[in-house]
């Protein structure tokens, strides 16, 4: 089969690889139909994640058709169309019983990280019964690709951890796909103010269409001043960091209000500064999280009922044979205006 492989820092290739085989009774082999590229994949290519070794097939999102299942799989059969969760969970270990599927003792975020992922013609998915979701008849599979990762990530790591509530003020720093997913799902809770901050005017324009009440271009270095002015000098109740660099984490510290929450979503490959000399007295909370996908069933129903439309995040489409071009397009979003790209196997 064809597969997109992380070769080393800054290096990747499309390679011929053997079709994966069942290794454990709970495994399923899924023939990929559609996948996508995540910002985390770009972090891997930059060398930011030591857990992902060179030679790994990347990708942790997508929809497909069951090719075969292990003897222990009871919920799925060959030919079933499925949504692949970015998180593999056994459902039985201590972390899974606490709803922390991302820390499953034999799973978690392993696809495209510790084991081969979804940017290939086939993928082996461990713990199939508790890590795959049946695709309802007539469902929009493009929309469901967004449910593998970015929608639950923006919702769980940003909105839920940020304690967004009716009438609250929210700033989302980073108007990329995950930041926009946080914007879409924050509106479940009717905050009074959602301020989107980014360097890219195109993404800020998209954010306004998606429901942002204000947008701030941070290119001039004065974003904190603007956000404070927009909030009457108080700051925001929820500052959601959706980039994963030191500057955006710093900005969130500068704009969070007393009693507020700084909810980190971004993947950080370098250390950041925490200004406790200013924040020690401010009654704030700082949260971190790797998405657990506990919200996927709810989000699936929400998408099916058309309460939100995640296909609005899709800007480009490619074939698997064009995946190098897809990566170049996604990585150059300022020029290409890319948000999410759909890759058809």
Coordinates of C-alpha atoms in Angstrom, one line a residue:
X1 CA 0.0 0.0 0.0
X2 CA 1.0 3.7 -0.3
X3 CA 1.7 5.5 2.9
X4 CA 3.0 9.0 4.0
X5 CA 6.0 8.5 6.2
X6 CA 7.9 10.7 8.6
X7 CA 11.5 10.1 7.5
X8 CA 13.2 12.6 9.9
X9 CA 13.2 16.2 11.0
X10 CA 12.0 18.2 8.0
X11 CA 11.8 15.1 5.8
X12 CA 8.9 13.0 4.6
X13 CA 8.1 10.6 1.8
X14 CA 5.4 8.6 0.1
X15 CA 6.5 4.9 0.4
X16 CA 5.3 1.5 -0.4
X17 CA 4.5 -0.4 2.8
X18 CA 3.0 -3.8 3.6
X19 CA -0.7 -3.8 4.3
X20 CA -1.2 -4.0 8.1
X21 CA -2.3 -7.2 9.7
X22 CA -4.3 -8.1 12.8
X23 CA -1.9 -8.2 15.8
X24 CA -4.3 -8.5 18.7
X25 CA -7.9 -9.8 19.1
X26 CA -9.3 -6.3 19.5
X27 CA -7.7 -4.9 16.3
X28 CA -9.5 -3.9 13.2
X29 CA -7.9 -3.2 9.8
X30 CA -9.6 -0.2 8.1
X31 CA -9.5 0.7 4.5
X32 CA -9.1 4.5 4.5
X33 CA -11.6 6.5 2.6
X34 CA -10.8 10.0 3.7
X35 CA -8.2 11.5 6.1
X36 CA -6.7 14.9 6.8
X37 CA -3.6 16.7 8.1
X38 CA -3.4 18.0 11.7
X39 CA -1.2 20.8 13.0
X40 CA 0.3 18.2 15.2
X41 CA 1.6 16.4 12.1
X42 CA 3.5 19.6 11.3
X43 CA 4.9 19.6 14.8
X44 CA 6.1 16.0 14.3
X45 CA 7.9 17.0 11.0
X46 CA 9.6 19.8 12.9
X47 CA 10.9 17.3 15.5
X48 CA 8.8 18.6 18.3
X49 CA 7.4 15.2 19.5
X50 CA 10.1 12.7 20.6
X51 CA 7.5 9.9 20.9
X52 CA 7.1 9.8 17.1
X53 CA 10.2 8.0 15.6
X54 CA 11.4 8.3 12.0
X55 CA 9.8 5.7 9.8
X56 CA 6.3 6.2 11.2
X57 CA 3.3 6.5 9.0
X58 CA 1.6 9.7 10.1
X59 CA -2.1 10.6 10.5
X60 CA -4.6 10.1 13.3
X61 CA -7.9 11.2 11.7
X62 CA -10.3 9.9 9.1
X63 CA -13.2 7.7 8.0
X64 CA -13.0 4.3 6.3
X65 CA -14.5 0.8 5.8
X66 CA -13.7 -2.2 8.0
X67 CA -11.5 -4.6 6.0
X68 CA -11.1 -7.2 8.7
X69 CA -11.4 -7.6 12.5
X70 CA -9.8 -9.6 15.2
X71 CA -11.5 -12.4 17.0
X72 CA -12.3 -10.2 20.0
X73 CA -14.1 -7.5 18.1
X74 CA -17.9 -7.7 18.6
X75 CA -19.3 -4.3 17.5
X76 CA -17.9 -4.1 14.0
X77 CA -17.8 -6.4 10.9
X78 CA -16.2 -6.3 7.5
X79 CA -17.8 -3.7 5.3
X80 CA -18.9 -1.4 8.1
X81 CA -18.2 2.3 7.5
X82 CA -16.5 3.8 10.6
X83 CA -15.2 7.1 12.0
X84 CA -11.7 6.6 13.5
X85 CA -11.0 8.4 16.7
X86 CA -7.6 10.0 17.1
X87 CA -7.5 8.4 20.6
X88 CA -7.4 4.6 21.1
X89 CA -9.0 3.5 24.4
X90 CA -9.3 0.0 25.9
X91 CA -12.3 1.2 28.1
X92 CA -11.1 -0.9 31.0
X93 CA -8.0 0.6 32.6
X94 CA -8.0 3.0 35.4
X95 CA -7.6 6.1 33.2
X96 CA -10.3 5.0 30.8
X97 CA -12.7 4.4 33.7
X98 CA -12.0 8.0 34.7
X99 CA -12.8 9.2 31.2
X100 CA -9.2 10.1 30.5
X101 CA -9.0 8.0 27.3
X102 CA -5.9 10.0 26.2
X103 CA -3.9 8.3 28.9
X104 CA -5.2 4.7 28.3
X105 CA -2.5 2.3 29.5
X106 CA -2.5 0.5 26.2
X107 CA -3.8 3.2 23.9
X108 CA -4.1 7.0 24.0
X109 CA -2.8 9.0 21.1
X110 CA -0.8 6.3 19.5
X111 CA -2.0 6.4 15.8
X112 CA 0.5 8.3 13.7
X113 CA 2.6 8.7 16.8
X114 CA 3.7 5.5 18.5
X115 CA 2.1 3.2 15.8
X116 CA 1.4 3.7 12.1
X117 CA -1.4 6.0 11.3
X118 CA -4.1 6.9 8.9
X119 CA -2.4 8.7 6.0
X120 CA -2.2 5.4 4.1
X121 CA -4.5 3.1 2.2
X122 CA -5.1 0.9 5.2
X123 CA -4.6 1.4 9.0
X124 CA -4.6 -1.0 12.0
X125 CA -6.7 0.4 14.8
X126 CA -6.3 -1.2 18.3
X127 CA -9.3 -1.5 20.7
X128 CA -11.7 -1.2 17.7
X129 CA -14.8 -1.7 19.8
X130 CA -14.1 1.4 21.9
X131 CA -12.1 3.5 19.4
X132 CA -14.3 3.4 16.3
X133 CA -17.7 4.8 15.8
X134 CA -20.3 3.6 13.3
X135 CA -21.2 6.1 10.6
X136 CA -24.9 6.7 10.4
X137 CA -26.7 6.2 7.1
X138 CA -26.6 9.3 5.0
X139 CA -24.0 11.0 7.1
X140 CA -21.6 13.6 5.5
X141 CA -18.3 11.8 5.7
X142 CA -16.4 15.1 5.2
X143 CA -18.0 16.5 8.3
X144 CA -17.1 13.3 10.2
X145 CA -13.4 13.6 9.4
X146 CA -13.5 16.8 11.6
X147 CA -14.9 14.7 14.5
X148 CA -11.8 12.5 14.6
X149 CA -9.8 15.2 16.3
X150 CA -10.2 18.9 15.9
X151 CA -13.8 19.3 16.9
X152 CA -13.5 17.4 20.2
X153 CA -10.0 18.9 20.8
X154 CA -11.3 22.5 20.5
X155 CA -14.3 21.6 22.6
X156 CA -12.7 19.6 25.4
X157 CA -9.3 21.2 25.7
X158 CA -10.5 24.7 25.0
X159 CA -14.2 25.2 25.8
X160 CA -14.8 22.7 28.6
X161 CA -11.4 23.2 30.2
X162 CA -11.8 27.0 29.8
X163 CA -15.1 26.8 31.7
X164 CA -16.9 28.9 29.0
X165 CA -20.3 29.9 30.3
X166 CA -23.3 32.1 29.4
X167 CA -22.4 35.8 29.4
X168 CA -18.7 35.1 29.8
X169 CA -15.9 36.7 27.7
X170 CA -13.6 34.4 25.7
X171 CA -10.4 35.0 23.7
X172 CA -9.2 32.3 21.4
X173 CA -5.5 32.9 20.5
X174 CA -5.0 31.2 17.2
X175 CA -7.6 31.1 14.4
X176 CA -6.4 27.9 12.8
X177 CA -8.6 24.8 12.5
X178 CA -8.5 23.9 16.2
X179 CA -9.1 27.5 17.3
X180 CA -12.1 27.8 14.9
X181 CA -13.4 24.5 16.2
X182 CA -13.2 26.0 19.7
X183 CA -15.1 29.0 18.3
X184 CA -17.9 26.9 16.8
X185 CA -18.4 24.8 20.0
X186 CA -18.0 27.8 22.5
X187 CA -21.3 29.0 21.1
X188 CA -23.0 26.1 22.7
X189 CA -22.7 28.1 25.9
X190 CA -23.7 31.6 24.7
X191 CA -20.7 33.6 25.9
X192 CA -21.3 37.4 25.5
X193 CA -17.9 37.9 23.8
X194 CA -15.7 35.8 21.7
X195 CA -12.5 37.5 20.6
X196 CA -10.3 35.8 18.0
X197 CA -6.6 36.6 17.8
X198 CA -4.3 35.7 14.9
X199 CA -1.7 37.0 12.5
X200 CA -3.7 36.1 9.4
X201 CA -6.4 38.4 8.2
X202 CA -8.0 35.7 6.1
X203 CA -8.4 33.4 9.1
X204 CA -9.8 36.3 11.1
X205 CA -12.3 37.0 8.4
X206 CA -13.4 33.3 8.5
X207 CA -13.7 33.6 12.3
X208 CA -16.1 36.5 11.9
X209 CA -18.2 34.4 9.6
X210 CA -18.2 31.6 12.2
X211 CA -19.5 33.8 15.0
X212 CA -16.6 35.8 16.6
X213 CA -17.8 39.0 18.1
X214 CA -14.4 40.7 17.6
X215 CA -11.1 39.9 15.9
X216 CA -7.6 41.2 16.6
X217 CA -4.6 40.9 14.3
X218 CA -1.6 40.5 16.6
X219 CA 1.0 41.3 14.0
X220 CA 1.9 44.7 15.6
X221 CA 2.5 43.2 19.0
X222 CA -0.3 45.2 20.6
X223 CA -3.0 42.4 20.8
X224 CA -3.0 42.4 24.6
X225 CA -3.7 46.2 24.7
X226 CA -6.6 45.7 22.2
X227 CA -8.1 42.8 24.1
X228 CA -7.9 44.7 27.4
X229 CA -9.6 47.7 25.7
X230 CA -12.4 45.4 24.3
X231 CA -13.1 44.0 27.7
X232 CA -13.1 47.4 29.6
X233 CA -9.7 46.8 31.0
X234 CA -10.7 43.6 32.8
X235 CA -9.4 40.8 30.5
X236 CA -11.2 37.7 29.5
X237 CA -12.8 34.9 31.6
X238 CA -11.4 32.3 29.3
X239 CA -8.1 32.7 27.4
X240 CA -7.8 29.7 25.0
X241 CA -4.3 29.1 23.6
X242 CA -4.6 27.3 20.3
X243 CA -1.2 27.6 18.7
X244 CA 1.5 26.1 20.8
X245 CA 4.3 28.7 20.9
X246 CA 5.7 30.8 23.6
X247 CA 4.4 34.1 22.3
X248 CA 0.7 33.0 22.3
X249 CA 1.0 31.4 25.8
X250 CA 2.5 34.8 26.9
X251 CA -0.4 36.7 25.4
X252 CA -2.9 34.5 27.2
X253 CA -1.2 35.3 30.5
X254 CA -1.5 39.0 29.6
X255 CA -5.2 39.0 28.9
X256 CA -6.7 36.5 31.4
X257 CA -8.9 38.3 34.0
X258 CA -8.7 37.7 37.7
X259 CA -10.6 34.5 38.5
X260 CA -10.3 33.4 34.8
X261 CA -8.9 30.3 33.1
X262 CA -6.0 29.9 30.8
X263 CA -6.8 26.8 28.8
X264 CA -3.9 25.5 26.8
X265 CA -4.8 23.6 23.6
X266 CA -1.7 24.0 21.5
X267 CA 1.2 21.4 21.2
X268 CA 4.3 23.0 22.6
X269 CA 7.7 21.9 21.3
X270 CA 9.7 24.5 23.3
X271 CA 9.6 25.7 26.9
X272 CA 7.5 28.7 27.8
X273 CA 7.7 31.3 30.6
X274 CA 5.1 31.3 33.4
X275 CA 4.9 34.8 35.0
X276 CA 4.0 33.8 38.6
X277 CA 5.4 37.2 39.8
X278 CA 2.2 38.7 38.3
X279 CA -0.2 35.8 38.4
X280 CA 0.2 34.4 41.9
X281 CA -2.5 36.6 43.3
X282 CA -4.9 36.6 40.4
X283 CA -7.0 33.5 41.3
X284 CA -6.6 32.1 37.8
X285 CA -6.5 28.5 36.7
X286 CA -4.2 27.1 34.0
X287 CA -5.3 23.9 32.4
X288 CA -3.6 21.4 30.0
X289 CA -5.2 18.5 28.2
X290 CA -4.7 16.0 25.4
X291 CA -8.1 15.4 23.9
X292 CA -9.9 12.4 25.4
X293 CA -12.7 12.3 22.8
X294 CA -15.3 11.7 25.5
X295 CA -17.5 14.3 23.7
X296 CA -17.4 12.6 20.3
X297 CA -20.8 10.9 20.7
X298 CA -22.4 14.2 21.6
X299 CA -20.7 16.1 18.8
X300 CA -21.7 13.4 16.3
X301 CA -25.4 13.9 17.2
X302 CA -24.9 17.7 17.1
X303 CA -23.4 17.5 13.6
X304 CA -26.1 15.0 12.4
X305 CA -28.8 17.5 13.6
X306 CA -27.0 20.3 11.7
X307 CA -26.6 22.4 14.8
X308 CA -23.0 23.0 13.7
X309 CA -21.4 22.4 10.3
X310 CA -17.7 21.5 10.5
X311 CA -17.5 21.1 6.7
X312 CA -17.1 24.9 6.7
X313 CA -13.5 24.3 7.9
X314 CA -12.6 22.4 4.7
X315 CA -10.8 24.5 2.1
X316 CA -8.8 22.0 -0.1
X317 CA -9.1 18.5 -1.4
X318 CA -6.4 16.1 -2.6
X319 CA -5.8 12.4 -3.5
X320 CA -3.4 10.4 -1.4
X321 CA -1.0 10.5 -4.3
X322 CA -0.9 14.3 -3.9
X323 CA -0.3 14.2 -0.1
X324 CA 3.1 16.0 -0.4
X325 CA 1.3 18.9 -2.2
X326 CA -1.4 18.7 0.5
X327 CA 1.2 19.2 3.3
X328 CA 2.8 22.1 1.4
X329 CA -0.6 23.7 1.0
X330 CA -1.5 23.2 4.7
X331 CA 1.9 24.4 6.0
X332 CA 1.6 27.6 3.9
X333 CA -1.8 28.6 5.1
X334 CA -1.1 32.4 5.0
X335 CA -0.5 32.1 1.2
X336 CA -2.9 29.3 0.3
X337 CA -5.7 30.3 2.8
X338 CA -5.9 26.6 3.9
X339 CA -7.8 25.5 6.9
X340 CA -8.5 21.7 6.7
X341 CA -7.6 19.6 3.7
X342 CA -9.4 16.4 2.8
X343 CA -7.3 13.6 1.4
X344 CA -9.0 10.8 -0.4
X345 CA -7.3 7.5 -0.3

